[in-house]
Every structure is written in structure tokens, then in C-alpha cells.
Amino acid sequence: PYEARDGGGGDDFIHEQSFIDAANYCDALVSIPTAESTEKQFRMSAVVNTDRTVGVNLSRMLDTCRGELVWQGGTYRLVINQVTTAETFELTEDNIVGALNWRRQGTSVPNSIEATFPDARGGDYNALSVVWPLTGDVTFLDEDNGVENRAEAGLEFVSGYYQTLRTIMVGLRESRNDVFVALTATEEAYKLQ
């Protein structure tokens, strides 16, 4: 077990339930298209390079599950970007503290993503690239008046084709959200996380 530098509680700064919930979400089975089979939603296959900083390795690990490590209330929480049930809590003048900052994504939003990953099929882990949207789907390209803007991603700790495809599909859809808002709210707004 990890021991804190001060010799104290060790893992007191880890929000254990968030890691348990994240692990359960990652282990959920999802259907594989074109096959009557399933696979775990997220898996990490990695050889960690210790010459890199902890931050770089952690970032690569979090990329495998669309995760984020958040410091909240004195602990680190693992938050995985996922669809959740809508919360009925409403942000109002009573619980928003300070100014609202709005921004638009702008014109550099990609309409396709190409990801490279070490393909585990065949057992040799050779680099393979996959593009989403798949060939023939021009929805985002049409929305952008036919101007192609492709982003690239490296998912070196993901070794599954369909996991890579799901990851970049969600990432592209999220990147095309046009309006973002930043605000500070009272503690009761934690319900929205």
C-alpha cells in the first residue's frame, strides 16, 4: 500500500468509491458490431515507460476510458465521461456564485478523427489506424460545407479495435459541442457532476 510522505493515512486522499464505480463501468459488457459477441467496455493494455513522467503515463491511462482524475473535497476522484441519468437540480441565481463565462468552440472543430493504436488481434500489437466517421458517413463533413478537418489521436494503451472506435466516436461528438460555460456554484451543484 502507498504511504503518504508525512507517514499518515496513505490512501486517505483517494475517493475509493469513485474508483470502484469506474471499474464497474469499465467492466460492463458491450456488443461488438458485426459479431455476435461482447467485450468489456474499456480495457487498458500497456507497457508503462518509466522514463516518462508520472503525469504523461497517467494521461495515457486515463485516455483508455475517457477518464479524468479530479481533486475534489480533499480527495482524488476518478470520473469517467459517460451518459448518466438527467439530474433535476437546476442552476439558478441562488446557487451560481460569480460570473458566467461563455465560449464557443470556433471553426477548428474536427469532422473526423484518426486514431492509432497497438492492435491486439493476431497477438503482434502492430500499429493500426482507424478513422471515424467510417467511410461513407459524411454527416459532419456536410455540416462543415465539405471542408475536411481531421484530428489525430494516439491511444497507445488501448489495444482493441472496437474500443478505439467507441472512444474516438464519443470524442468527436463531444468536440462538436459548440457552446461551453464555466461557472462557480455552491456546494449543492455537486449533484450535477
PDB file of C-alpha atoms in Angstrom:
ATOM      1  CA  PRO A   1       0.000   0.000   0.000  1.00  0.00           C
ATOM      2  CA  TYR A   2       1.010   3.557  -0.664  1.00  0.00           C
ATOM      3  CA  GLU A   3       2.174   5.558   2.325  1.00  0.00           C
ATOM      4  CA  ALA A   4       1.840   9.313   2.360  1.00  0.00           C
ATOM      5  CA  ARG A   5       5.076  11.271   2.657  1.00  0.00           C
ATOM      6  CA  ASP A   6       4.063  12.551   6.046  1.00  0.00           C
ATOM      7  CA  GLY A   7       3.700   8.964   7.251  1.00  0.00           C
ATOM      8  CA  GLY A   8      -0.045   9.447   7.646  1.00  0.00           C
ATOM      9  CA  GLY A   9      -3.071   7.693   6.251  1.00  0.00           C
ATOM     10  CA  GLY A  10      -1.619   6.529   2.933  1.00  0.00           C
ATOM     11  CA  ASP A  11      -4.668   6.440   0.704  1.00  0.00           C
ATOM     12  CA  ASP A  12      -6.790   8.975   2.582  1.00  0.00           C
ATOM     13  CA  PHE A  13      -6.591  11.253  -0.446  1.00  0.00           C
ATOM     14  CA  ILE A  14      -8.256   8.664  -2.740  1.00  0.00           C
ATOM     15  CA  HIS A  15     -12.055   8.637  -3.098  1.00  0.00           C
ATOM     16  CA  GLU A  16     -12.295   4.850  -3.175  1.00  0.00           C
ATOM     17  CA  GLN A  17     -15.967   4.623  -4.202  1.00  0.00           C
ATOM     18  CA  SER A  18     -15.303   6.636  -7.385  1.00  0.00           C
ATOM     19  CA  PHE A  19     -12.636   4.102  -8.400  1.00  0.00           C
ATOM     20  CA  ILE A  20     -14.971   1.178  -7.634  1.00  0.00           C
ATOM     21  CA  ASP A  21     -17.766   2.770  -9.683  1.00  0.00           C
ATOM     22  CA  ALA A  22     -15.341   3.458 -12.545  1.00  0.00           C
ATOM     23  CA  ALA A  23     -14.064  -0.134 -12.510  1.00  0.00           C
ATOM     24  CA  ASN A  24     -17.621  -1.476 -12.631  1.00  0.00           C
ATOM     25  CA  TYR A  25     -18.446   0.825 -15.552  1.00  0.00           C
ATOM     26  CA  CYS A  26     -15.303  -0.249 -17.431  1.00  0.00           C
ATOM     27  CA  ASP A  27     -16.106  -3.938 -16.858  1.00  0.00           C
ATOM     28  CA  ALA A  28     -19.640  -3.640 -18.283  1.00  0.00           C
ATOM     29  CA  LEU A  29     -20.035  -5.722 -21.434  1.00  0.00           C
ATOM     30  CA  VAL A  30     -20.896  -4.032 -24.727  1.00  0.00           C
ATOM     31  CA  SER A  31     -21.899  -5.597 -28.025  1.00  0.00           C
ATOM     32  CA  ILE A  32     -19.392  -5.812 -30.829  1.00  0.00           C
ATOM     33  CA  PRO A  33     -20.835  -4.798 -34.195  1.00  0.00           C
ATOM     34  CA  THR A  34     -20.694  -7.400 -36.988  1.00  0.00           C
ATOM     35  CA  ALA A  35     -20.184 -10.189 -34.446  1.00  0.00           C
ATOM     36  CA  GLU A  36     -22.474 -11.923 -32.017  1.00  0.00           C
ATOM     37  CA  SER A  37     -20.086 -11.222 -29.200  1.00  0.00           C
ATOM     38  CA  THR A  38     -19.324  -8.789 -26.400  1.00  0.00           C
ATOM     39  CA  GLU A  39     -16.262  -7.224 -24.833  1.00  0.00           C
ATOM     40  CA  LYS A  40     -15.557  -5.150 -21.767  1.00  0.00           C
ATOM     41  CA  GLN A  41     -16.360  -1.518 -22.374  1.00  0.00           C
ATOM     42  CA  PHE A  42     -12.837  -0.360 -21.508  1.00  0.00           C
ATOM     43  CA  ARG A  43      -9.563  -2.240 -21.077  1.00  0.00           C
ATOM     44  CA  MET A  44      -6.051  -0.992 -20.700  1.00  0.00           C
ATOM     45  CA  SER A  45      -3.196  -2.883 -22.318  1.00  0.00           C
ATOM     46  CA  ALA A  46       0.036  -1.151 -21.509  1.00  0.00           C
ATOM     47  CA  VAL A  47       3.711  -1.360 -21.016  1.00  0.00           C
ATOM     48  CA  VAL A  48       4.402   1.728 -18.939  1.00  0.00           C
ATOM     49  CA  ASN A  49       7.545   3.614 -19.885  1.00  0.00           C
ATOM     50  CA  THR A  50       9.127   4.713 -16.597  1.00  0.00           C
ATOM     51  CA  ASP A  51      11.327   7.213 -18.451  1.00  0.00           C
ATOM     52  CA  ARG A  52       8.200   9.325 -18.905  1.00  0.00           C
ATOM     53  CA  THR A  53       6.748  11.490 -16.189  1.00  0.00           C
ATOM     54  CA  VAL A  54       4.005  10.112 -13.987  1.00  0.00           C
ATOM     55  CA  GLY A  55       1.682  12.753 -15.458  1.00  0.00           C
ATOM     56  CA  VAL A  56       2.251  11.575 -19.041  1.00  0.00           C
ATOM     57  CA  ASN A  57       1.711   7.924 -18.126  1.00  0.00           C
ATOM     58  CA  LEU A  58      -1.394   8.791 -16.106  1.00  0.00           C
ATOM     59  CA  SER A  59      -2.788  10.782 -19.026  1.00  0.00           C
ATOM     60  CA  ARG A  60      -2.298   7.803 -21.361  1.00  0.00           C
ATOM     61  CA  MET A  61      -4.026   5.544 -18.824  1.00  0.00           C
ATOM     62  CA  LEU A  62      -6.993   7.885 -18.485  1.00  0.00           C
ATOM     63  CA  ASP A  63      -7.307   8.058 -22.288  1.00  0.00           C
ATOM     64  CA  THR A  64      -8.221   4.355 -22.291  1.00  0.00           C
ATOM     65  CA  CYS A  65     -11.534   5.011 -20.530  1.00  0.00           C
ATOM     66  CA  ARG A  66     -12.215   8.671 -21.289  1.00  0.00           C
ATOM     67  CA  GLY A  67     -11.369   9.248 -17.633  1.00  0.00           C
ATOM     68  CA  GLU A  68     -10.335  12.246 -15.639  1.00  0.00           C
ATOM     69  CA  LEU A  69      -8.693  12.466 -12.233  1.00  0.00           C
ATOM     70  CA  VAL A  70     -10.377  15.256 -10.291  1.00  0.00           C
ATOM     71  CA  TRP A  71      -9.272  16.791  -6.990  1.00  0.00           C
ATOM     72  CA  GLN A  72     -12.477  17.417  -5.084  1.00  0.00           C
ATOM     73  CA  GLY A  73     -13.152  17.904  -1.411  1.00  0.00           C
ATOM     74  CA  GLY A  74      -9.621  16.849  -0.420  1.00  0.00           C
ATOM     75  CA  THR A  75      -9.588  13.601  -2.402  1.00  0.00           C
ATOM     76  CA  TYR A  76      -8.831  12.411  -5.926  1.00  0.00           C
ATOM     77  CA  ARG A  77     -11.891  11.080  -7.731  1.00  0.00           C
ATOM     78  CA  LEU A  78     -11.845   9.043 -10.924  1.00  0.00           C
ATOM     79  CA  VAL A  79     -14.557  10.383 -13.210  1.00  0.00           C
ATOM     80  CA  ILE A  80     -15.335   8.604 -16.473  1.00  0.00           C
ATOM     81  CA  ASN A  81     -17.135  10.522 -19.160  1.00  0.00           C
ATOM     82  CA  GLN A  82     -20.388   8.595 -19.547  1.00  0.00           C
ATOM     83  CA  VAL A  83     -24.075   9.013 -20.152  1.00  0.00           C
ATOM     84  CA  THR A  84     -25.899   9.366 -16.867  1.00  0.00           C
ATOM     85  CA  THR A  85     -29.477   9.890 -15.786  1.00  0.00           C
ATOM     86  CA  ALA A  86     -30.548  13.515 -16.002  1.00  0.00           C
ATOM     87  CA  GLU A  87     -30.496  15.325 -12.665  1.00  0.00           C
ATOM     88  CA  THR A  88     -33.444  17.514 -11.782  1.00  0.00           C
ATOM     89  CA  PHE A  89     -31.249  20.051  -9.999  1.00  0.00           C
ATOM     90  CA  GLU A  90     -31.439  23.482 -11.609  1.00  0.00           C
ATOM     91  CA  LEU A  91     -28.699  26.105 -11.709  1.00  0.00           C
ATOM     92  CA  THR A  92     -30.177  29.458 -10.675  1.00  0.00           C
ATOM     93  CA  GLU A  93     -29.096  32.829  -9.316  1.00  0.00           C
ATOM     94  CA  ASP A  94     -29.452  31.297  -5.847  1.00  0.00           C
ATOM     95  CA  ASN A  95     -26.674  28.720  -6.368  1.00  0.00           C
ATOM     96  CA  ILE A  96     -24.409  30.316  -9.006  1.00  0.00           C
ATOM     97  CA  VAL A  97     -21.674  32.363  -7.353  1.00  0.00           C
ATOM     98  CA  GLY A  98     -19.908  34.940  -9.535  1.00  0.00           C
ATOM     99  CA  ALA A  99     -19.822  35.421 -13.276  1.00  0.00           C
ATOM    100  CA  LEU A 100     -20.683  33.032 -16.087  1.00  0.00           C
ATOM    101  CA  ASN A 101     -18.012  32.649 -18.756  1.00  0.00           C
ATOM    102  CA  TRP A 102     -19.249  31.501 -22.159  1.00  0.00           C
ATOM    103  CA  ARG A 103     -17.104  30.432 -25.078  1.00  0.00           C
ATOM    104  CA  ARG A 104     -17.682  28.908 -28.470  1.00  0.00           C
ATOM    105  CA  GLN A 105     -15.532  26.156 -29.890  1.00  0.00           C
ATOM    106  CA  GLY A 106     -14.786  28.080 -33.074  1.00  0.00           C
ATOM    107  CA  THR A 107     -14.055  26.937 -36.609  1.00  0.00           C
ATOM    108  CA  SER A 108     -11.209  24.499 -35.898  1.00  0.00           C
ATOM    109  CA  VAL A 109     -13.520  21.706 -34.758  1.00  0.00           C
ATOM    110  CA  PRO A 110     -12.659  18.400 -36.469  1.00  0.00           C
ATOM    111  CA  ASN A 111     -15.200  16.493 -38.536  1.00  0.00           C
ATOM    112  CA  SER A 112     -13.244  13.223 -38.398  1.00  0.00           C
ATOM    113  CA  ILE A 113     -10.687  11.621 -36.099  1.00  0.00           C
ATOM    114  CA  GLU A 114      -7.953   9.158 -36.980  1.00  0.00           C
ATOM    115  CA  ALA A 115      -6.602   7.155 -34.060  1.00  0.00           C
ATOM    116  CA  THR A 116      -3.550   4.916 -33.999  1.00  0.00           C
ATOM    117  CA  PHE A 117      -3.424   2.053 -31.509  1.00  0.00           C
ATOM    118  CA  PRO A 118      -1.485  -1.208 -30.965  1.00  0.00           C
ATOM    119  CA  ASP A 119      -3.846  -3.813 -32.450  1.00  0.00           C
ATOM    120  CA  ALA A 120      -4.023  -6.946 -30.282  1.00  0.00           C
ATOM    121  CA  ARG A 121      -5.684  -9.058 -32.976  1.00  0.00           C
ATOM    122  CA  GLY A 122      -3.157 -11.618 -34.104  1.00  0.00           C
ATOM    123  CA  GLY A 123      -1.069 -11.058 -30.970  1.00  0.00           C
ATOM    124  CA  ASP A 124       1.598  -8.872 -32.587  1.00  0.00           C
ATOM    125  CA  TYR A 125       0.331  -5.434 -31.438  1.00  0.00           C
ATOM    126  CA  ASN A 126       1.302  -3.714 -34.687  1.00  0.00           C
ATOM    127  CA  ALA A 127       0.165  -0.103 -35.007  1.00  0.00           C
ATOM    128  CA  LEU A 128      -3.191   0.202 -36.739  1.00  0.00           C
ATOM    129  CA  SER A 129      -5.185   3.304 -37.614  1.00  0.00           C
ATOM    130  CA  VAL A 130      -8.946   3.692 -37.597  1.00  0.00           C
ATOM    131  CA  VAL A 131     -10.972   6.698 -38.759  1.00  0.00           C
ATOM    132  CA  TRP A 132     -14.365   7.819 -37.539  1.00  0.00           C
ATOM    133  CA  PRO A 133     -16.831   8.567 -39.038  1.00  0.00           C
ATOM    134  CA  LEU A 134     -16.475   5.427 -41.069  1.00  0.00           C
ATOM    135  CA  THR A 135     -16.148   5.610 -44.849  1.00  0.00           C
ATOM    136  CA  GLY A 136     -19.341   6.818 -46.458  1.00  0.00           C
ATOM    137  CA  ASP A 137     -20.679   8.752 -43.448  1.00  0.00           C
ATOM    138  CA  VAL A 138     -20.402  12.403 -44.474  1.00  0.00           C
ATOM    139  CA  THR A 139     -22.769  13.937 -41.892  1.00  0.00           C
ATOM    140  CA  PHE A 140     -20.146  16.099 -40.154  1.00  0.00           C
ATOM    141  CA  LEU A 141     -18.405  16.876 -43.445  1.00  0.00           C
ATOM    142  CA  ASP A 142     -21.717  18.108 -44.853  1.00  0.00           C
ATOM    143  CA  GLU A 143     -22.288  20.217 -41.727  1.00  0.00           C
ATOM    144  CA  ASP A 144     -18.892  21.852 -42.421  1.00  0.00           C
ATOM    145  CA  ASN A 145     -19.699  22.636 -46.072  1.00  0.00           C
ATOM    146  CA  GLY A 146     -17.430  19.880 -47.375  1.00  0.00           C
ATOM    147  CA  VAL A 147     -14.256  21.257 -45.739  1.00  0.00           C
ATOM    148  CA  GLU A 148     -12.342  18.351 -44.204  1.00  0.00           C
ATOM    149  CA  ASN A 149     -10.737  18.896 -40.813  1.00  0.00           C
ATOM    150  CA  ARG A 150      -9.238  15.685 -39.439  1.00  0.00           C
ATOM    151  CA  ALA A 151      -7.830  15.350 -35.926  1.00  0.00           C
ATOM    152  CA  GLU A 152      -5.326  12.685 -34.899  1.00  0.00           C
ATOM    153  CA  ALA A 153      -5.181  10.745 -31.666  1.00  0.00           C
ATOM    154  CA  GLY A 154      -2.757   8.208 -30.278  1.00  0.00           C
ATOM    155  CA  LEU A 155      -4.261   5.607 -27.975  1.00  0.00           C
ATOM    156  CA  GLU A 156      -1.164   3.618 -27.138  1.00  0.00           C
ATOM    157  CA  PHE A 157      -2.703   1.885 -24.088  1.00  0.00           C
ATOM    158  CA  VAL A 158      -5.813   0.711 -25.989  1.00  0.00           C
ATOM    159  CA  SER A 159      -5.323  -2.486 -27.974  1.00  0.00           C
ATOM    160  CA  GLY A 160      -8.881  -3.177 -29.142  1.00  0.00           C
ATOM    161  CA  TYR A 161     -10.301  -2.040 -32.467  1.00  0.00           C
ATOM    162  CA  TYR A 162     -13.863  -1.501 -31.232  1.00  0.00           C
ATOM    163  CA  GLN A 163     -12.785   0.218 -28.010  1.00  0.00           C
ATOM    164  CA  THR A 164     -10.695   2.608 -30.100  1.00  0.00           C
ATOM    165  CA  LEU A 165     -13.635   3.221 -32.410  1.00  0.00           C
ATOM    166  CA  ARG A 166     -16.025   3.896 -29.498  1.00  0.00           C
ATOM    167  CA  THR A 167     -13.515   6.232 -27.868  1.00  0.00           C
ATOM    168  CA  ILE A 168     -12.925   8.417 -30.922  1.00  0.00           C
ATOM    169  CA  MET A 169     -16.622   8.408 -31.853  1.00  0.00           C
ATOM    170  CA  VAL A 170     -17.600   9.872 -28.479  1.00  0.00           C
ATOM    171  CA  GLY A 171     -14.609  12.233 -28.518  1.00  0.00           C
ATOM    172  CA  LEU A 172     -15.556  13.651 -31.908  1.00  0.00           C
ATOM    173  CA  ARG A 173     -19.188  14.111 -30.981  1.00  0.00           C
ATOM    174  CA  GLU A 174     -18.191  15.916 -27.796  1.00  0.00           C
ATOM    175  CA  SER A 175     -15.711  18.157 -29.609  1.00  0.00           C
ATOM    176  CA  ARG A 176     -18.505  19.322 -31.901  1.00  0.00           C
ATOM    177  CA  ASN A 177     -20.484  20.755 -28.981  1.00  0.00           C
ATOM    178  CA  ASP A 178     -20.476  24.407 -29.818  1.00  0.00           C
ATOM    179  CA  VAL A 179     -21.050  26.309 -26.571  1.00  0.00           C
ATOM    180  CA  PHE A 180     -19.246  25.861 -23.247  1.00  0.00           C
ATOM    181  CA  VAL A 181     -19.879  27.625 -19.968  1.00  0.00           C
ATOM    182  CA  ALA A 182     -17.669  27.910 -16.889  1.00  0.00           C
ATOM    183  CA  LEU A 183     -19.122  28.958 -13.570  1.00  0.00           C
ATOM    184  CA  THR A 184     -18.660  28.694  -9.849  1.00  0.00           C
ATOM    185  CA  ALA A 185     -21.598  27.348  -7.879  1.00  0.00           C
ATOM    186  CA  THR A 186     -22.421  26.466  -4.304  1.00  0.00           C
ATOM    187  CA  GLU A 187     -21.678  23.004  -2.966  1.00  0.00           C
ATOM    188  CA  GLU A 188     -25.176  21.739  -3.775  1.00  0.00           C
ATOM    189  CA  ALA A 189     -24.241  21.836  -7.507  1.00  0.00           C
ATOM    190  CA  TYR A 190     -22.066  18.731  -6.935  1.00  0.00           C
ATOM    191  CA  LYS A 191     -25.278  16.862  -7.820  1.00  0.00           C
ATOM    192  CA  LEU A 192     -24.531  17.733 -11.457  1.00  0.00           C
ATOM    193  CA  GLN A 193     -21.116  16.120 -11.638  1.00  0.00           C
TER     194      GLN A 193
END
